[in-house]
mmCIF file of N, CA, C and O in Angstrom:
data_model
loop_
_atom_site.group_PDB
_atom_site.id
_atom_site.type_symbol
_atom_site.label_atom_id
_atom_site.label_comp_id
_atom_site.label_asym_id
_atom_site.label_seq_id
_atom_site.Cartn_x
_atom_site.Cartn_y
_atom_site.Cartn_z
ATOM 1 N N UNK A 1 45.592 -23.232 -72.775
ATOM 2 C CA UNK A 1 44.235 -23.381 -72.293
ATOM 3 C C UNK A 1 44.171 -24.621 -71.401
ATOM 4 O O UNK A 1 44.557 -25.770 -71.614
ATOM 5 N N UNK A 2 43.747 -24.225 -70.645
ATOM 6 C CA UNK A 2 43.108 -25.911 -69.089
ATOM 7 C C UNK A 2 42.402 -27.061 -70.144
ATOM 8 O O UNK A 2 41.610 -26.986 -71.083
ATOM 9 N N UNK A 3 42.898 -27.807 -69.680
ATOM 10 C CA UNK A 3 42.268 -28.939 -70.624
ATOM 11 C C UNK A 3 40.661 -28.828 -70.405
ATOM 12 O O UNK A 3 39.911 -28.861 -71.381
ATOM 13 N N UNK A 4 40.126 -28.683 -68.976
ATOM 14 C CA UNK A 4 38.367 -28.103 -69.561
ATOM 15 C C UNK A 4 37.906 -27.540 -69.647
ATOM 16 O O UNK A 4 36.844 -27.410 -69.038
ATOM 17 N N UNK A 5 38.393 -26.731 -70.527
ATOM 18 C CA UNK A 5 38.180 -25.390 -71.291
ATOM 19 C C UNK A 5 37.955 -25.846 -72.042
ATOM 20 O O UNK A 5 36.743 -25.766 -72.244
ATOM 21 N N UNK A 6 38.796 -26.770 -73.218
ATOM 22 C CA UNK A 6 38.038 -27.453 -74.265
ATOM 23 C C UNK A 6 36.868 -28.186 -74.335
ATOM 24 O O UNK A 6 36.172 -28.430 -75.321
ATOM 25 N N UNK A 7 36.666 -28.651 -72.663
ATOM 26 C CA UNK A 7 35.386 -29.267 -72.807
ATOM 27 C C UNK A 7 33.733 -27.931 -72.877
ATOM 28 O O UNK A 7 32.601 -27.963 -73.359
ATOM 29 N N UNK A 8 34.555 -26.962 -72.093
ATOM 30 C CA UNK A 8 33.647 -25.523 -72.373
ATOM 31 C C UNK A 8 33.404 -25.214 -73.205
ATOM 32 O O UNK A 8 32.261 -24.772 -73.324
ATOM 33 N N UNK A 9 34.309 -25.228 -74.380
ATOM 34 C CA UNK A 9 34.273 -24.532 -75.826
ATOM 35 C C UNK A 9 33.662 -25.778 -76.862
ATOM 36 O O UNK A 9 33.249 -25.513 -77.991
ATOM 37 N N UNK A 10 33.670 -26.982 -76.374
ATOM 38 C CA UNK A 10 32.718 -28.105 -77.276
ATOM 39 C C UNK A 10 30.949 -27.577 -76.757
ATOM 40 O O UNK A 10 30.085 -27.123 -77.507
ATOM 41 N N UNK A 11 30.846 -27.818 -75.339
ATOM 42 C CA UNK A 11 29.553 -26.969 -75.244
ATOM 43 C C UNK A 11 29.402 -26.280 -76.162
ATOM 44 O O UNK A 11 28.724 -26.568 -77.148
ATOM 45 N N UNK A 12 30.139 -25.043 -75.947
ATOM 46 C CA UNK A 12 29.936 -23.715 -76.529
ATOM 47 C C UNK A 12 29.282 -23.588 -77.790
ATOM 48 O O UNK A 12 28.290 -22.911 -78.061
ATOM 49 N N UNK A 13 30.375 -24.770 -78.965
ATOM 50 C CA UNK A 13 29.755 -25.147 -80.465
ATOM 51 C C UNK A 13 28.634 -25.898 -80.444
ATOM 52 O O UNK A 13 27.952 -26.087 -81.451
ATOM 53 N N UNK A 14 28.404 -26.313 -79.448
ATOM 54 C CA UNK A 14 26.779 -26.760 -79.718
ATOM 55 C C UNK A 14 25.793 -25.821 -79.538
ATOM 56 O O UNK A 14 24.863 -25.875 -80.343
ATOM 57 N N UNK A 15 25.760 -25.046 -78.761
ATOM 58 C CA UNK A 15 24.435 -24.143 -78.475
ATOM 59 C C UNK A 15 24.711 -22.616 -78.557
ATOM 60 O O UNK A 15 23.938 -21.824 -78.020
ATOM 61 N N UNK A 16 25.994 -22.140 -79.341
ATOM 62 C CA UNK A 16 26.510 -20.865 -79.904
ATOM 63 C C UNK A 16 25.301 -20.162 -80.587
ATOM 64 O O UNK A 16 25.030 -18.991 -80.319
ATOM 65 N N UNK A 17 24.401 -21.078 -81.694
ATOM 66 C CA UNK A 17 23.658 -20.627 -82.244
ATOM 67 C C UNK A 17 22.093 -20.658 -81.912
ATOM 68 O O UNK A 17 21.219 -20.132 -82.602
ATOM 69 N N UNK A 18 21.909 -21.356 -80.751
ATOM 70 C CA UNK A 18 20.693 -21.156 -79.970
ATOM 71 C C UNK A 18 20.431 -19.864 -79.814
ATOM 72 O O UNK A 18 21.322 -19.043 -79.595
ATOM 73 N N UNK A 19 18.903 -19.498 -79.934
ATOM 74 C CA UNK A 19 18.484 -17.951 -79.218
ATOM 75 C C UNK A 19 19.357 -17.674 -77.941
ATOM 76 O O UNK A 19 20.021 -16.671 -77.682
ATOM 77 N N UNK A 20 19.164 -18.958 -77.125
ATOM 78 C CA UNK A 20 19.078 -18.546 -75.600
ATOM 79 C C UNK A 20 19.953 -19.355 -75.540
ATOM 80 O O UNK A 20 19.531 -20.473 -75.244
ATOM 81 N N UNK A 21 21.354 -19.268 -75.742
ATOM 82 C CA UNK A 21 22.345 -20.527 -75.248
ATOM 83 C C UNK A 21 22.838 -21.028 -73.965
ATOM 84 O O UNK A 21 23.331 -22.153 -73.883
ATOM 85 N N UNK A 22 22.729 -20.265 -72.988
ATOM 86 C CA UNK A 22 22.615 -20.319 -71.820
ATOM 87 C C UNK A 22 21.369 -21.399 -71.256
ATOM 88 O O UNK A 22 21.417 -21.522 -70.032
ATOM 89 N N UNK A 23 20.776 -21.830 -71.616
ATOM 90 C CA UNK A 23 19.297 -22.408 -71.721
ATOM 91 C C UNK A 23 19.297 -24.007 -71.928
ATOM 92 O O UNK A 23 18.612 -24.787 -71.266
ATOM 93 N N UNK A 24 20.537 -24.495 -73.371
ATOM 94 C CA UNK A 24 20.325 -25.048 -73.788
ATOM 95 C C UNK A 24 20.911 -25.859 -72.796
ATOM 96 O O UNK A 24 21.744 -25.377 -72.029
ATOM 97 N N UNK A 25 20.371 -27.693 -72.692
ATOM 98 C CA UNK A 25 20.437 -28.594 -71.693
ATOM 99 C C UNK A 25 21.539 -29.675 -72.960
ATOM 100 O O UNK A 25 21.001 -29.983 -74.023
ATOM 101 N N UNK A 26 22.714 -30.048 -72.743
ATOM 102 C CA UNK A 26 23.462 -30.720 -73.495
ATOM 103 C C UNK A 26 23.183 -32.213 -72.814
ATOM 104 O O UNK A 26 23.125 -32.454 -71.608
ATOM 105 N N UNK A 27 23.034 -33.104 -73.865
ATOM 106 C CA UNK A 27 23.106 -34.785 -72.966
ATOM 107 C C UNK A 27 24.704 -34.781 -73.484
ATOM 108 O O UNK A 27 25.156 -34.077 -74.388
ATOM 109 N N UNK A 28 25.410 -35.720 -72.700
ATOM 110 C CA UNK A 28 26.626 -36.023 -72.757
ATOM 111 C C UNK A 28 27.281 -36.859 -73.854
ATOM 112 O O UNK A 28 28.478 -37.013 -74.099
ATOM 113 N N UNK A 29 26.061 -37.425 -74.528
ATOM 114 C CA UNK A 29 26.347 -37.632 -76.034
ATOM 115 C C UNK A 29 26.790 -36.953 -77.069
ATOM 116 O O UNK A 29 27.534 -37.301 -77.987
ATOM 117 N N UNK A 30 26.005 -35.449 -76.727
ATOM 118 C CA UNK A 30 26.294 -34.468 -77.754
ATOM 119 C C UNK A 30 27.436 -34.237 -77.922
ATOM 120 O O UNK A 30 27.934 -34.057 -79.033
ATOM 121 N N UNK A 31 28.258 -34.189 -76.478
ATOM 122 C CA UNK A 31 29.229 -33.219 -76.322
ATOM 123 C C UNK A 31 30.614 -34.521 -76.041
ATOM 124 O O UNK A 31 31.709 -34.006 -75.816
ATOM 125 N N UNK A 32 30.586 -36.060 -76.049
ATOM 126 C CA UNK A 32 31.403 -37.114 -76.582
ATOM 127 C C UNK A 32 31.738 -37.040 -77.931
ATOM 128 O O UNK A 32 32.916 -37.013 -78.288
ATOM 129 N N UNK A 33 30.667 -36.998 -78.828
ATOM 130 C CA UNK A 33 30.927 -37.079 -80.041
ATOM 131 C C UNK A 33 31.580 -36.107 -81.225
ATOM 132 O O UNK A 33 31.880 -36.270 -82.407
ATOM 133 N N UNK A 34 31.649 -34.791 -80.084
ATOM 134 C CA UNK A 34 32.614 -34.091 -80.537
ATOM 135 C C UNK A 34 34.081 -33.316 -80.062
ATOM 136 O O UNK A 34 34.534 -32.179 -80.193
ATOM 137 N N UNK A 35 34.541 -34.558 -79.455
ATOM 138 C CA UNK A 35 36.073 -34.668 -78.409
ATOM 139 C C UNK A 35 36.095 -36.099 -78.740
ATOM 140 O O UNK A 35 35.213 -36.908 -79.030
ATOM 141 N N UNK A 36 37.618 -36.179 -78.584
ATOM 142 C CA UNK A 36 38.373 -37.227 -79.048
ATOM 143 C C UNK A 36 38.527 -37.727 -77.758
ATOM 144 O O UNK A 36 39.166 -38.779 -77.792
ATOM 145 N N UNK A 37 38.171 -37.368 -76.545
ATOM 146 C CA UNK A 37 38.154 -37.955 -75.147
ATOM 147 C C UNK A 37 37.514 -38.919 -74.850
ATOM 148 O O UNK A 37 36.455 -39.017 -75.469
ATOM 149 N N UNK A 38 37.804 -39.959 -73.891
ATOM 150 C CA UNK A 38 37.028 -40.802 -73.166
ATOM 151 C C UNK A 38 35.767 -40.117 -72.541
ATOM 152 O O UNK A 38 35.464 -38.968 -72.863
ATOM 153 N N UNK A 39 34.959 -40.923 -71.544
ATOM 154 C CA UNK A 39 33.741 -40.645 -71.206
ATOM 155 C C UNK A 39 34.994 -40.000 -69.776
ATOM 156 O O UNK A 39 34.996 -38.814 -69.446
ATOM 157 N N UNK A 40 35.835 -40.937 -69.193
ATOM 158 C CA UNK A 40 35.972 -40.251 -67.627
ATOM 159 C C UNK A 40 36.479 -38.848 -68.085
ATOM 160 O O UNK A 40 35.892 -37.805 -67.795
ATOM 161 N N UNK A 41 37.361 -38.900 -68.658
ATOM 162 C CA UNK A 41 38.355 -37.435 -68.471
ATOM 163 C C UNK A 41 37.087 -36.656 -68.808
ATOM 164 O O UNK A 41 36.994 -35.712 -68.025
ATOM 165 N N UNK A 42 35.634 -36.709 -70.055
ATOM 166 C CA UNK A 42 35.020 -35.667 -70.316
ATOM 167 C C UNK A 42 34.237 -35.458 -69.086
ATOM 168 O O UNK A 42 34.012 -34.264 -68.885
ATOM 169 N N UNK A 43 33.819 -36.156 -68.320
ATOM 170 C CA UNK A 43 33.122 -36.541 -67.144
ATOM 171 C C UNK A 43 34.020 -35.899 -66.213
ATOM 172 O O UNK A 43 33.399 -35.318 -65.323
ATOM 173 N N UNK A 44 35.130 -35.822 -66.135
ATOM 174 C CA UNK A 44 35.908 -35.121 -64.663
ATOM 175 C C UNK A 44 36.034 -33.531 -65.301
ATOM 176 O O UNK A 44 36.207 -32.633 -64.477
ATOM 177 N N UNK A 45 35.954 -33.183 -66.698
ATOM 178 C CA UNK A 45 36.184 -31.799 -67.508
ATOM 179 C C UNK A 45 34.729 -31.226 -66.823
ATOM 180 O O UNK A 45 34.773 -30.218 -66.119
ATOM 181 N N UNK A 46 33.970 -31.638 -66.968
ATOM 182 C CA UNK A 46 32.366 -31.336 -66.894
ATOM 183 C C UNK A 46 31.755 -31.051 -65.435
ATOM 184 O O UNK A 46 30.913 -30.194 -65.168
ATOM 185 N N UNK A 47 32.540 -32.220 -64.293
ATOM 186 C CA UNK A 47 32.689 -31.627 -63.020
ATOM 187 C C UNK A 47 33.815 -30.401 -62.556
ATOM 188 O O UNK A 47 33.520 -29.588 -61.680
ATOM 189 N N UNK A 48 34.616 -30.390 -62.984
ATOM 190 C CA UNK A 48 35.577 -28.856 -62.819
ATOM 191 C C UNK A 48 34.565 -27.708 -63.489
ATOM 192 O O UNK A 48 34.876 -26.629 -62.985
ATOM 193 N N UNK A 49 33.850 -27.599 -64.110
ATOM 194 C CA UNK A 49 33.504 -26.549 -64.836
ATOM 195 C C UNK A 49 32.179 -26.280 -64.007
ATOM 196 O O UNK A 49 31.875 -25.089 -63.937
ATOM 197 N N UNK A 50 31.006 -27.530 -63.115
ATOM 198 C CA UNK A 50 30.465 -27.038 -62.582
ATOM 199 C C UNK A 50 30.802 -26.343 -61.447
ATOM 200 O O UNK A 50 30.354 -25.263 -61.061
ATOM 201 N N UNK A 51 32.069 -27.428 -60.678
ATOM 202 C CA UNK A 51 32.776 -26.050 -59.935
ATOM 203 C C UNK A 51 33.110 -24.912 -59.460
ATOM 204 O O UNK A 51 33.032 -24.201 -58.458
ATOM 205 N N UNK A 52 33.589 -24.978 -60.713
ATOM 206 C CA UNK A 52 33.861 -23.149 -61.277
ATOM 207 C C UNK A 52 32.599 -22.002 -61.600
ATOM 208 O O UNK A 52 32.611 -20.785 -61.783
ATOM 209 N N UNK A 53 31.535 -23.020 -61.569
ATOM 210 C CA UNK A 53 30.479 -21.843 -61.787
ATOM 211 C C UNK A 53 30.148 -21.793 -63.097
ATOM 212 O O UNK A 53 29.075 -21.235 -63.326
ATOM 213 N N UNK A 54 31.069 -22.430 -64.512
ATOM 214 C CA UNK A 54 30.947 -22.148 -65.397
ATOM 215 C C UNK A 54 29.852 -22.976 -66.384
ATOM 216 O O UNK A 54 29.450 -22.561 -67.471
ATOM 217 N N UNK A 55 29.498 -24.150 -65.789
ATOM 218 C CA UNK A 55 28.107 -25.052 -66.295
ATOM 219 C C UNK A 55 27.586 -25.897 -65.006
ATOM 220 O O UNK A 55 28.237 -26.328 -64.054
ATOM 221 N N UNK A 56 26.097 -25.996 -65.313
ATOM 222 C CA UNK A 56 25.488 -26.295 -64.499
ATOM 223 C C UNK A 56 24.808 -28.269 -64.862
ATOM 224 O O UNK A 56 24.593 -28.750 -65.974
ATOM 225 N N UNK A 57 24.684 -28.783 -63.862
ATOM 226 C CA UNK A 57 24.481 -30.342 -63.738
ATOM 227 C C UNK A 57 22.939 -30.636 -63.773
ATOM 228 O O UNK A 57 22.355 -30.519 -62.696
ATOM 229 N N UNK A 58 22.262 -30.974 -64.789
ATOM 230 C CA UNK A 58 20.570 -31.752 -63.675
ATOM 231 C C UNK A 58 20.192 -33.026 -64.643
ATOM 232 O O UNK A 58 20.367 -33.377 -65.810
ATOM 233 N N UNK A 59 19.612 -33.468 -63.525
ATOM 234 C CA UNK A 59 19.216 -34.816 -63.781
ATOM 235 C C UNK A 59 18.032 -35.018 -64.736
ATOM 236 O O UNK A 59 16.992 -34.727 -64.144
ATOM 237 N N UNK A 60 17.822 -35.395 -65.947
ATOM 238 C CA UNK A 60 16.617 -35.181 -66.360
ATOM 239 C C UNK A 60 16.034 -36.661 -66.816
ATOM 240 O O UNK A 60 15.173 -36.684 -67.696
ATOM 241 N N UNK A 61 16.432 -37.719 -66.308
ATOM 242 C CA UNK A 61 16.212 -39.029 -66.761
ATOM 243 C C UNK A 61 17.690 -39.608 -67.090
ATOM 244 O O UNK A 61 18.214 -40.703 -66.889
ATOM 245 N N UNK A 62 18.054 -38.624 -67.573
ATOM 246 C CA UNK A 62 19.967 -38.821 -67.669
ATOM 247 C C UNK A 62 20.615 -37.565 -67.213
ATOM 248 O O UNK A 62 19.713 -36.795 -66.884
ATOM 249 N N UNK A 63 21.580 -37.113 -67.077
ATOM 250 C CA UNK A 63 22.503 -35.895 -66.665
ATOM 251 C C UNK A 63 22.379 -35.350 -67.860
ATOM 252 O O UNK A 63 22.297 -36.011 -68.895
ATOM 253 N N UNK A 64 22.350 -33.684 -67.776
ATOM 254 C CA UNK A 64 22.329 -33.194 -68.788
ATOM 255 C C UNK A 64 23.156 -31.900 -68.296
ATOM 256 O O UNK A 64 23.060 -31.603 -67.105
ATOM 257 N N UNK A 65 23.987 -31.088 -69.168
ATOM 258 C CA UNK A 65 24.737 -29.783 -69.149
ATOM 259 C C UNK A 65 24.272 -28.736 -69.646
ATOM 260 O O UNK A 65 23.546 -28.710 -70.640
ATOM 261 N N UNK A 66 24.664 -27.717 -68.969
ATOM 262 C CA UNK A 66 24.552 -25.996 -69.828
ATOM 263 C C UNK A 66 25.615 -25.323 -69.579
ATOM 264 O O UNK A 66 26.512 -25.619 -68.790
ATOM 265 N N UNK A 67 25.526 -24.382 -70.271
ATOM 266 C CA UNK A 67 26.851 -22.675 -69.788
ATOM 267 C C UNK A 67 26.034 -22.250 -68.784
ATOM 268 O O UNK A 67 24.832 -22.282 -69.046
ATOM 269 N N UNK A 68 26.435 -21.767 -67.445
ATOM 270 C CA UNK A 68 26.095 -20.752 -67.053
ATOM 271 C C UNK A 68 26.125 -19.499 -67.481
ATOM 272 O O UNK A 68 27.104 -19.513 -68.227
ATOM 273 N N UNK A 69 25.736 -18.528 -67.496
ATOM 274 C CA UNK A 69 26.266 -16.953 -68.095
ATOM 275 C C UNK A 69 27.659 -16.666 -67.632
ATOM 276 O O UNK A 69 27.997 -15.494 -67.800
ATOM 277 N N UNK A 70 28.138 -17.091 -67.340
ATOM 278 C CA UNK A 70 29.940 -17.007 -66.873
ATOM 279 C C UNK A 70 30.203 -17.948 -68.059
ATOM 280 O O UNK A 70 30.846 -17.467 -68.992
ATOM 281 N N UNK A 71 29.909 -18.869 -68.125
ATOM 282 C CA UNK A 71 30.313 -20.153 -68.569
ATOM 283 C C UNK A 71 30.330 -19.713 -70.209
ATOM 284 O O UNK A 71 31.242 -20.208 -70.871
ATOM 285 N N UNK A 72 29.578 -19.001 -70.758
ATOM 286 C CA UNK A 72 29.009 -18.267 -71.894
ATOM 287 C C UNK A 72 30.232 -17.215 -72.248
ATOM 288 O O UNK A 72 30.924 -17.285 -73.264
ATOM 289 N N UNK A 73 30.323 -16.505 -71.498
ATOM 290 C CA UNK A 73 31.506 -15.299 -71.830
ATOM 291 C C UNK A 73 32.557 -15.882 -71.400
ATOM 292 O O UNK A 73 33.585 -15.464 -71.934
ATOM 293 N N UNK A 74 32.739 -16.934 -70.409
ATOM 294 C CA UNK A 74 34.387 -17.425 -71.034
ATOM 295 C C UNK A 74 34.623 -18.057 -71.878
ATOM 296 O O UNK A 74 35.735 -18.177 -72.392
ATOM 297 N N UNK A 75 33.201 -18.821 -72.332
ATOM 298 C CA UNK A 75 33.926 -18.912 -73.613
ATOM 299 C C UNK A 75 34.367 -18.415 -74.723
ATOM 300 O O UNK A 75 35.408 -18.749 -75.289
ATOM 301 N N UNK A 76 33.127 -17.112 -75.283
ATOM 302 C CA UNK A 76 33.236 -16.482 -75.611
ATOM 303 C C UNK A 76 34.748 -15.811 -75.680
ATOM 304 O O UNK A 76 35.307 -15.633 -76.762
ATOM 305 N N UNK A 77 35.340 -15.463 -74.444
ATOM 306 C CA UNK A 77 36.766 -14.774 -74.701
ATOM 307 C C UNK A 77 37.793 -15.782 -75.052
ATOM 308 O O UNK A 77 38.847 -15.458 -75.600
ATOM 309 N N UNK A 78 37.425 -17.272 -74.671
ATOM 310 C CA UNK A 78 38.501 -17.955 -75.350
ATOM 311 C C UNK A 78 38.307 -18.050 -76.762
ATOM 312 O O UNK A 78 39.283 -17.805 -77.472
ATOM 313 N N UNK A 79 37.034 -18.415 -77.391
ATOM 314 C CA UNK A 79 36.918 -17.972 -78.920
ATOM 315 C C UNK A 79 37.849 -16.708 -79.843
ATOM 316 O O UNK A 79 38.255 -16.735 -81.004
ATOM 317 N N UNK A 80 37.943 -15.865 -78.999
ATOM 318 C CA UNK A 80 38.024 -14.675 -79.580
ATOM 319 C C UNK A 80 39.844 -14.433 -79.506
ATOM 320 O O UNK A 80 40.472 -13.682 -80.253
ATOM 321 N N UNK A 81 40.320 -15.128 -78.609
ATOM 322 C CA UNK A 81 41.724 -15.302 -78.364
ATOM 323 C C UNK A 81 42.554 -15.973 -79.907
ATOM 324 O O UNK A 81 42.426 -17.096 -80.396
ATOM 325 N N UNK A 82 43.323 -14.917 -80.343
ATOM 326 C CA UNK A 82 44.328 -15.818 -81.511
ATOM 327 C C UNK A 82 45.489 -16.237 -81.095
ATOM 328 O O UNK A 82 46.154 -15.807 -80.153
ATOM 329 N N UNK A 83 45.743 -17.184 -81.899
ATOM 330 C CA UNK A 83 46.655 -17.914 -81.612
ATOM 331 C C UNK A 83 47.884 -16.876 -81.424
ATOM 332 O O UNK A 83 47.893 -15.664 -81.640
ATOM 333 N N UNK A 84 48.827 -17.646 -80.996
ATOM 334 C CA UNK A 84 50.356 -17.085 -80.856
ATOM 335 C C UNK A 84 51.324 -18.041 -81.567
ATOM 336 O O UNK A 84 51.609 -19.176 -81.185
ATOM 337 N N UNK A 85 51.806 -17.382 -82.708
ATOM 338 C CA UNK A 85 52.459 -18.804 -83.440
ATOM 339 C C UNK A 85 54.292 -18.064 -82.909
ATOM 340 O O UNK A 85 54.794 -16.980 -82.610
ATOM 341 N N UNK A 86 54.468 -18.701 -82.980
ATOM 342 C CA UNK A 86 56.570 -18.937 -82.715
ATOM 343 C C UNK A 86 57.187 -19.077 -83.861
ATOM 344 O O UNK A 86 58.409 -19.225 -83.890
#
């Protein structure tokens, strides 16, 4: 997996169980405190992913994150992916 993919799939466990998870606006606190990452690398994970289409950026007094609906079903399929053990 791309290293921000994991930052996709920390989203993901935060607002999995929202009605509308697509919706939900993450502050960058939420989503530090559950990665063992610094602020830059989660901060450069978080710009690749708006990139990609897969979460979206807005300013709301501080920066805040979401899944896009792409952003939602990939994660979704990485969830659903089992491991491959050797």
């Amino acid at each position: 997996m791309l290293p921000h993919y994991q930052t996709l799939q920390t989203i993901y466990e935060i607002v999995k169980h929202d009605s509308r998870p697509h919706t939900y606006w993450c502050s960058p606190r939420e989503i530090i405190v559950r990665q063992l990452l610094g602020w830059d690398i989660v901060e450069q994970h978080l710009h690749e992913l708006v990139n990609e289409g897969l979460a979206e950026c807005k300013n709301l007094g501080t920066y805040a994150y979401r899944m896009t609906l792409e952003g939602l079903e990939k994660a979704r399929s990485l969830s659903q992916k089992t491991p491959v053990f050797h």
